CSV table of N, CA and C in Angstrom, one decimal:
chain,number,residue,atom,x,y,z
A,144,LYS,N,-4.3,13.9,5.2
A,144,LYS,CA,-3.8,13.0,6.2
A,144,LYS,C,-3.3,11.7,5.6
A,145,MET,N,-2.1,11.2,6.2
A,145,MET,CA,-1.5,10.1,5.7
A,145,MET,C,-2.3,8.8,5.9
A,146,MET,N,-2.3,7.9,4.9
A,146,MET,CA,-3.0,6.6,5.0
A,146,MET,C,-1.9,5.6,5.4
A,147,LYS,N,-2.2,4.7,6.3
A,147,LYS,CA,-1.3,3.7,6.7
A,147,LYS,C,-2.0,2.3,6.5
A,148,ILE,N,-1.3,1.5,5.7
A,148,ILE,CA,-1.8,0.1,5.4
A,148,ILE,C,-0.8,-0.9,5.8
A,149,LYS,N,-1.2,-1.8,6.7
A,149,LYS,CA,-0.4,-2.9,7.2
A,149,LYS,C,-0.6,-4.1,6.4
A,150,ILE,N,0.4,-4.8,5.9
A,150,ILE,CA,0.2,-6.0,5.2
A,150,ILE,C,1.1,-7.1,5.8
A,151,ARG,N,0.5,-8.1,6.3
A,151,ARG,CA,1.3,-9.2,6.8
A,151,ARG,C,1.4,-10.3,5.8
A,152,VAL,N,2.6,-10.9,5.7
A,152,VAL,CA,2.9,-11.9,4.7
A,152,VAL,C,3.5,-13.1,5.5
A,153,PRO,N,2.7,-13.9,6.2
A,153,PRO,CA,3.2,-14.9,7.1
A,153,PRO,C,4.1,-15.9,6.4
A,154,MET,N,3.7,-16.2,5.1
A,154,MET,CA,4.6,-17.3,4.4
A,154,MET,C,6.0,-16.9,4.4
A,155,TYR,N,6.3,-15.6,4.3
A,155,TYR,CA,7.7,-15.1,4.2
A,155,TYR,C,8.2,-14.5,5.5
A,156,PHE,N,7.4,-14.6,6.6
A,156,PHE,CA,7.7,-14.0,7.9
A,156,PHE,C,8.0,-12.5,7.7
A,157,ALA,N,7.1,-11.8,7.0
A,157,ALA,CA,7.3,-10.4,6.6
A,157,ALA,C,6.2,-9.6,7.0
A,158,GLU,N,6.4,-8.3,7.1
A,158,GLU,CA,5.4,-7.3,7.3
A,158,GLU,C,5.8,-6.1,6.4
A,159,ILE,N,4.7,-5.6,5.8
A,159,ILE,CA,4.9,-4.5,4.9
A,159,ILE,C,4.0,-3.4,5.4
A,160,THR,N,4.5,-2.2,5.6
A,160,THR,CA,3.7,-1.0,6.0
A,160,THR,C,3.8,-0.1,4.8
A,161,VAL,N,2.6,0.3,4.2
A,161,VAL,CA,2.5,1.2,3.1
A,161,VAL,C,2.0,2.5,3.7
A,162,LEU,N,2.7,3.6,3.5
A,162,LEU,CA,2.3,4.9,3.9
A,162,LEU,C,2.1,5.8,2.6
A,163,ILE,N,0.9,6.3,2.5
A,163,ILE,CA,0.5,7.1,1.4
A,163,ILE,C,0.2,8.5,1.9
A,164,GLY,N,1.0,9.5,1.6
A,164,GLY,CA,0.9,10.9,2.1
A,164,GLY,C,2.1,11.7,1.8
A,165,GLU,N,2.1,12.9,2.3
A,165,GLU,CA,3.2,13.8,2.1
A,165,GLU,C,4.4,13.5,3.0
A,166,TYR,N,5.5,14.0,2.6
A,166,TYR,CA,6.8,13.7,3.2
A,166,TYR,C,6.8,14.2,4.7
A,167,LYS,N,6.2,15.4,4.9
A,167,LYS,CA,6.3,16.0,6.3
A,167,LYS,C,5.5,15.1,7.3
A,168,GLU,N,4.5,14.3,6.9
A,168,GLU,CA,3.8,13.4,7.7
A,168,GLU,C,4.6,12.1,7.8
A,169,MET,N,5.1,11.6,6.8
A,169,MET,CA,5.8,10.4,6.8
A,169,MET,C,7.1,10.4,7.5
A,170,ILE,N,7.8,11.6,7.5
A,170,ILE,CA,9.1,11.6,8.1
A,170,ILE,C,9.0,11.4,9.6
A,171,LEU,N,7.8,11.7,10.2
A,171,LEU,CA,7.6,11.5,11.6
A,171,LEU,C,7.5,10.0,11.9
A,172,VAL,N,7.1,9.2,11.0
A,172,VAL,CA,6.9,7.8,11.2
A,172,VAL,C,8.2,7.0,10.8
A,173,ALA,N,8.7,7.5,9.6
A,173,ALA,CA,9.9,6.7,9.0
A,173,ALA,C,11.0,7.7,8.6
A,174,PRO,N,11.8,8.2,9.6
A,174,PRO,CA,12.8,9.2,9.3
A,174,PRO,C,13.8,8.7,8.3
A,175,ASN,N,14.3,9.7,7.6
A,175,ASN,CA,15.3,9.4,6.6
A,175,ASN,C,16.6,10.3,6.8
A,176,PRO,N,17.3,10.2,7.9
A,176,PRO,CA,18.3,11.2,8.2
A,176,PRO,C,19.5,11.0,7.2
A,177,ALA,N,19.7,9.9,6.6
A,177,ALA,CA,20.8,9.8,5.6
A,177,ALA,C,20.5,10.6,4.3
A,178,ARG,N,19.3,10.9,4.1
A,178,ARG,CA,19.0,11.6,2.8
A,178,ARG,C,18.0,12.7,3.0
A,179,PRO,N,18.3,13.7,3.8
A,179,PRO,CA,17.3,14.8,4.0
A,179,PRO,C,17.0,15.6,2.8
A,180,HIS,N,17.9,15.6,1.9
A,180,HIS,CA,17.8,16.3,0.6
A,180,HIS,C,16.6,15.8,-0.3
A,181,MET,N,16.2,14.6,0.0
A,181,MET,CA,15.2,13.9,-0.8
A,181,MET,C,13.7,14.5,-0.5
A,182,ALA,N,13.6,15.3,0.4
A,182,ALA,CA,12.3,15.7,0.9
A,182,ALA,C,11.4,16.2,-0.3
A,183,ASP,N,12.0,17.0,-1.2
A,183,ASP,CA,11.2,17.6,-2.2
A,183,ASP,C,11.4,16.9,-3.6
A,184,THR,N,12.2,15.9,-3.6
A,184,THR,CA,12.6,15.4,-4.9
A,184,THR,C,12.1,14.0,-5.3
A,185,TYR,N,11.6,13.3,-4.4
A,185,TYR,CA,11.2,11.9,-4.6
A,185,TYR,C,9.7,11.7,-4.6
A,186,MET,N,9.3,10.7,-5.4
A,186,MET,CA,7.9,10.3,-5.4
A,186,MET,C,7.5,9.3,-4.4
A,187,ALA,N,8.5,8.3,-4.2
A,187,ALA,CA,8.3,7.2,-3.3
A,187,ALA,C,9.6,6.6,-2.9
A,188,ARG,N,9.6,5.8,-1.8
A,188,ARG,CA,10.8,5.1,-1.5
A,188,ARG,C,10.4,3.9,-0.7
A,189,THR,N,11.4,3.0,-0.5
A,189,THR,CA,11.1,1.7,0.3
A,189,THR,C,12.3,1.6,1.2
A,190,LEU,N,12.0,1.3,2.4
A,190,LEU,CA,12.9,1.1,3.5
A,190,LEU,C,12.8,-0.4,4.0
A,191,HIS,N,13.9,-1.1,4.3
A,191,HIS,CA,13.7,-2.4,4.8
A,191,HIS,C,14.4,-2.6,6.2
A,192,ASN,N,14.0,-3.6,6.9
A,192,ASN,CA,14.4,-3.9,8.2
A,192,ASN,C,14.1,-2.6,9.1
A,193,PHE,N,12.9,-2.1,8.9
A,193,PHE,CA,12.6,-0.8,9.6
A,193,PHE,C,12.4,-1.1,11.1
A,194,ASP,N,12.8,-0.1,11.8
A,194,ASP,CA,12.8,-0.3,13.3
A,194,ASP,C,13.5,-1.5,13.8
A,195,GLY,N,14.5,-2.0,13.0
A,195,GLY,CA,15.3,-3.1,13.5
A,195,GLY,C,14.6,-4.4,13.3
A,196,LYS,N,13.4,-4.5,12.8
A,196,LYS,CA,12.6,-5.7,12.6
A,196,LYS,C,13.0,-6.3,11.3
A,197,LYS,N,13.5,-7.6,11.4
A,197,LYS,CA,13.8,-8.3,10.2
A,197,LYS,C,12.6,-8.5,9.3
A,198,ASN,N,12.7,-8.3,8.0
A,198,ASN,CA,11.6,-8.4,7.1
A,198,ASN,C,10.5,-7.5,7.3
A,199,HIS,N,10.7,-6.3,7.9
A,199,HIS,CA,9.7,-5.3,8.0
A,199,HIS,C,10.1,-4.3,6.9
A,200,VAL,N,9.2,-4.1,6.0
A,200,VAL,CA,9.5,-3.1,4.9
A,200,VAL,C,8.4,-2.0,5.0
A,201,VAL,N,8.9,-0.8,4.8
A,201,VAL,CA,8.0,0.4,4.7
A,201,VAL,C,8.1,0.9,3.3
A,202,ILE,N,6.9,1.1,2.7
A,202,ILE,CA,6.8,1.8,1.4
A,202,ILE,C,6.2,3.1,1.7
A,203,HIS,N,6.9,4.2,1.3
A,203,HIS,CA,6.2,5.5,1.4
A,203,HIS,C,6.0,6.0,0.0
A,204,SER,N,4.8,6.5,-0.3
A,204,SER,CA,4.5,7.0,-1.6
A,204,SER,C,3.7,8.3,-1.4
A,205,ARG,N,4.1,9.4,-2.2
A,205,ARG,CA,3.3,10.6,-2.2
A,205,ARG,C,2.1,10.4,-3.0
A,206,SER,N,2.0,9.4,-3.9
A,206,SER,CA,1.0,9.1,-4.8
A,206,SER,C,0.2,7.8,-4.5
A,207,ALA,N,-1.1,7.8,-4.6
A,207,ALA,CA,-1.8,6.6,-4.4
A,207,ALA,C,-1.9,5.8,-5.8
A,208,ALA,N,-1.2,6.2,-6.8
A,208,ALA,CA,-1.2,5.5,-8.1
A,208,ALA,C,-0.7,4.1,-7.9
A,209,ILE,N,-1.4,3.2,-8.4
A,209,ILE,CA,-1.0,1.8,-8.2
A,209,ILE,C,0.3,1.5,-9.0
A,210,SER,N,0.6,2.3,-10.1
A,210,SER,CA,1.8,2.2,-10.8
A,210,SER,C,3.1,2.5,-9.9
A,211,VAL,N,2.9,3.5,-9.1
A,211,VAL,CA,4.0,3.9,-8.1
A,211,VAL,C,4.1,2.9,-7.0
A,212,ILE,N,3.0,2.4,-6.5
A,212,ILE,CA,3.0,1.4,-5.5
A,212,ILE,C,3.6,0.1,-6.0
A,213,ALA,N,3.3,-0.3,-7.2
A,213,ALA,CA,3.9,-1.5,-7.8
A,213,ALA,C,5.4,-1.4,-8.0
A,214,HIS,N,5.8,-0.2,-8.4
A,214,HIS,CA,7.3,0.0,-8.5
A,214,HIS,C,8.0,-0.2,-7.1
A,215,GLU,N,7.4,0.4,-6.1
A,215,GLU,CA,8.0,0.2,-4.7
A,215,GLU,C,7.8,-1.3,-4.2
A,216,ALA,N,6.7,-1.9,-4.6
A,216,ALA,CA,6.4,-3.3,-4.2
A,216,ALA,C,7.6,-4.2,-4.8
A,217,VAL,N,8.1,-3.9,-5.9
A,217,VAL,CA,9.1,-4.7,-6.5
A,217,VAL,C,10.4,-4.6,-5.6
A,218,HIS,N,10.7,-3.4,-5.2
A,218,HIS,CA,11.8,-3.2,-4.2
A,218,HIS,C,11.6,-4.0,-2.9
A,219,ALA,N,10.3,-3.9,-2.4
A,219,ALA,CA,10.0,-4.6,-1.1
A,219,ALA,C,10.1,-6.0,-1.2
A,220,ALA,N,9.6,-6.6,-2.4
A,220,ALA,CA,9.8,-8.0,-2.6
A,220,ALA,C,11.2,-8.4,-2.7
A,221,SER,N,12.0,-7.6,-3.3
A,221,SER,CA,13.5,-7.9,-3.4
A,221,SER,C,14.1,-8.0,-2.0
A,222,PHE,N,13.8,-7.0,-1.2
A,222,PHE,CA,14.3,-7.0,0.2
A,222,PHE,C,13.9,-8.3,0.9
A,223,ILE,N,12.6,-8.6,0.9
A,223,ILE,CA,12.1,-9.8,1.6
A,223,ILE,C,12.8,-11.1,1.1
A,224,PHE,N,12.8,-11.3,-0.2
A,224,PHE,CA,13.4,-12.5,-0.7
A,224,PHE,C,14.9,-12.6,-0.4
A,225,ASP,N,15.6,-11.4,-0.5
A,225,ASP,CA,17.0,-11.4,-0.1
A,225,ASP,C,17.2,-11.9,1.3
A,226,GLN,N,16.3,-11.5,2.2
A,226,GLN,CA,16.4,-11.9,3.6
A,226,GLN,C,16.3,-13.3,3.8
A,227,ILE,N,15.4,-14.0,3.0
A,227,ILE,CA,15.2,-15.4,3.2
A,227,ILE,C,16.0,-16.3,2.2
A,228,GLY,N,16.8,-15.6,1.4
A,228,GLY,CA,17.7,-16.4,0.6
A,228,GLY,C,17.1,-16.9,-0.7
A,229,ALA,N,15.9,-16.4,-1.0
A,229,ALA,CA,15.3,-16.8,-2.3
A,229,ALA,C,15.8,-16.0,-3.5
A,230,LYS,N,16.1,-16.6,-4.6
A,230,LYS,CA,16.7,-16.0,-5.7
A,230,LYS,C,15.7,-15.9,-6.8
A,231,ALA,N,15.7,-14.9,-7.6
A,231,ALA,CA,14.8,-14.7,-8.7
A,231,ALA,C,15.6,-14.5,-10.0
A,232,ASP,N,15.2,-15.1,-11.1
A,232,ASP,CA,15.7,-14.8,-12.4
A,232,ASP,C,14.6,-15.1,-13.4
A,233,PHE,N,14.8,-15.0,-14.6
A,233,PHE,CA,13.8,-15.0,-15.7
A,233,PHE,C,13.0,-16.4,-15.6
A,234,ASN,N,13.7,-17.4,-15.2
A,234,ASN,CA,13.1,-18.7,-15.1
A,234,ASN,C,12.4,-19.0,-13.8
A,235,ASN,N,12.7,-18.1,-12.8
A,235,ASN,CA,12.3,-18.4,-11.4
A,235,ASN,C,11.8,-17.1,-10.7
A,236,ASP,N,10.9,-16.4,-11.3
A,236,ASP,CA,10.5,-15.2,-10.7
A,236,ASP,C,9.0,-15.1,-10.3
A,237,GLU,N,8.3,-16.2,-10.4
A,237,GLU,CA,6.9,-16.2,-10.1
A,237,GLU,C,6.6,-15.8,-8.7
A,238,HIS,N,7.5,-16.2,-7.7
A,238,HIS,CA,7.2,-15.7,-6.4
A,238,HIS,C,7.3,-14.2,-6.2
A,239,VAL,N,8.2,-13.6,-6.9
A,239,VAL,CA,8.2,-12.1,-6.9
A,239,VAL,C,7.0,-11.5,-7.5
A,240,ALA,N,6.5,-12.0,-8.6
A,240,ALA,CA,5.3,-11.5,-9.3
A,240,ALA,C,4.1,-11.6,-8.4
A,241,TYR,N,4.0,-12.8,-7.7
A,241,TYR,CA,2.9,-13.0,-6.8
A,241,TYR,C,2.9,-12.1,-5.6
A,242,LEU,N,4.0,-11.8,-5.1
A,242,LEU,CA,4.2,-10.9,-3.9
A,242,LEU,C,3.8,-9.5,-4.3
A,243,VAL,N,4.3,-9.0,-5.5
A,243,VAL,CA,4.0,-7.7,-5.9
A,243,VAL,C,2.6,-7.5,-6.1
A,244,GLN,N,1.9,-8.5,-6.7
A,244,GLN,CA,0.5,-8.5,-7.0
A,244,GLN,C,-0.3,-8.5,-5.7
A,245,TYR,N,0.2,-9.3,-4.7
A,245,TYR,CA,-0.4,-9.3,-3.4
A,245,TYR,C,-0.4,-7.9,-2.7
A,246,ILE,N,0.8,-7.3,-2.7
A,246,ILE,CA,0.9,-6.0,-2.1
A,246,ILE,C,0.0,-5.0,-2.8
A,247,CYS,N,0.0,-5.0,-4.1
A,247,CYS,CA,-0.9,-4.0,-4.8
A,247,CYS,C,-2.4,-4.3,-4.6
A,248,GLN,N,-2.7,-5.5,-4.5
A,248,GLN,CA,-4.1,-5.8,-4.2
A,248,GLN,C,-4.5,-5.4,-2.9
A,249,LYS,N,-3.7,-5.6,-1.8
A,249,LYS,CA,-4.0,-5.1,-0.5
A,249,LYS,C,-4.2,-3.6,-0.4
A,250,VAL,N,-3.3,-2.8,-1.2
A,250,VAL,CA,-3.4,-1.4,-1.3
A,250,VAL,C,-4.7,-1.0,-2.0
A,251,GLU,N,-5.0,-1.6,-3.1
A,251,GLU,CA,-6.2,-1.3,-3.8
A,251,GLU,C,-7.4,-1.6,-3.0
A,252,ASP,N,-7.4,-2.7,-2.2
A,252,ASP,CA,-8.6,-3.1,-1.3
A,252,ASP,C,-8.8,-1.9,-0.4
A,253,LYS,N,-7.7,-1.4,0.2
A,253,LYS,CA,-7.9,-0.3,1.2
A,253,LYS,C,-8.3,1.0,0.5
A,254,LEU,N,-7.7,1.3,-0.6
A,254,LEU,CA,-8.1,2.5,-1.3
A,254,LEU,C,-9.5,2.6,-1.8
A,255,PHE,N,-10.0,1.5,-2.3
A,255,PHE,CA,-11.3,1.5,-3.0
A,255,PHE,C,-12.4,0.9,-2.2
A,256,LYS,N,-12.2,0.7,-0.9
A,256,LYS,CA,-13.3,0.1,0.0
A,256,LYS,C,-14.3,1.1,0.3
């Protein structure tokens, strides 16, 4: 059964939904008509502005491995910061690191409770 984790990030007016489970379950919640060929070939993906909601990001992962979630969390953070006009570079990326850590911590809290 697919696990669904909702993460609210009020500071950035964002919402992140993490779905952990198989593609056949996830496709009912977050269709991917542009890339139907991905069904058997991907481990995880990130969608932004899901359901037309600004700053709503969906992370879908077939794996509950935090390494995979962290990878997708970087994409999610990029989408969110792009929406609010925040830029990151080597000298200014702490906000990205904190958001990725926050997402991973919320997922870990749900997985290991």
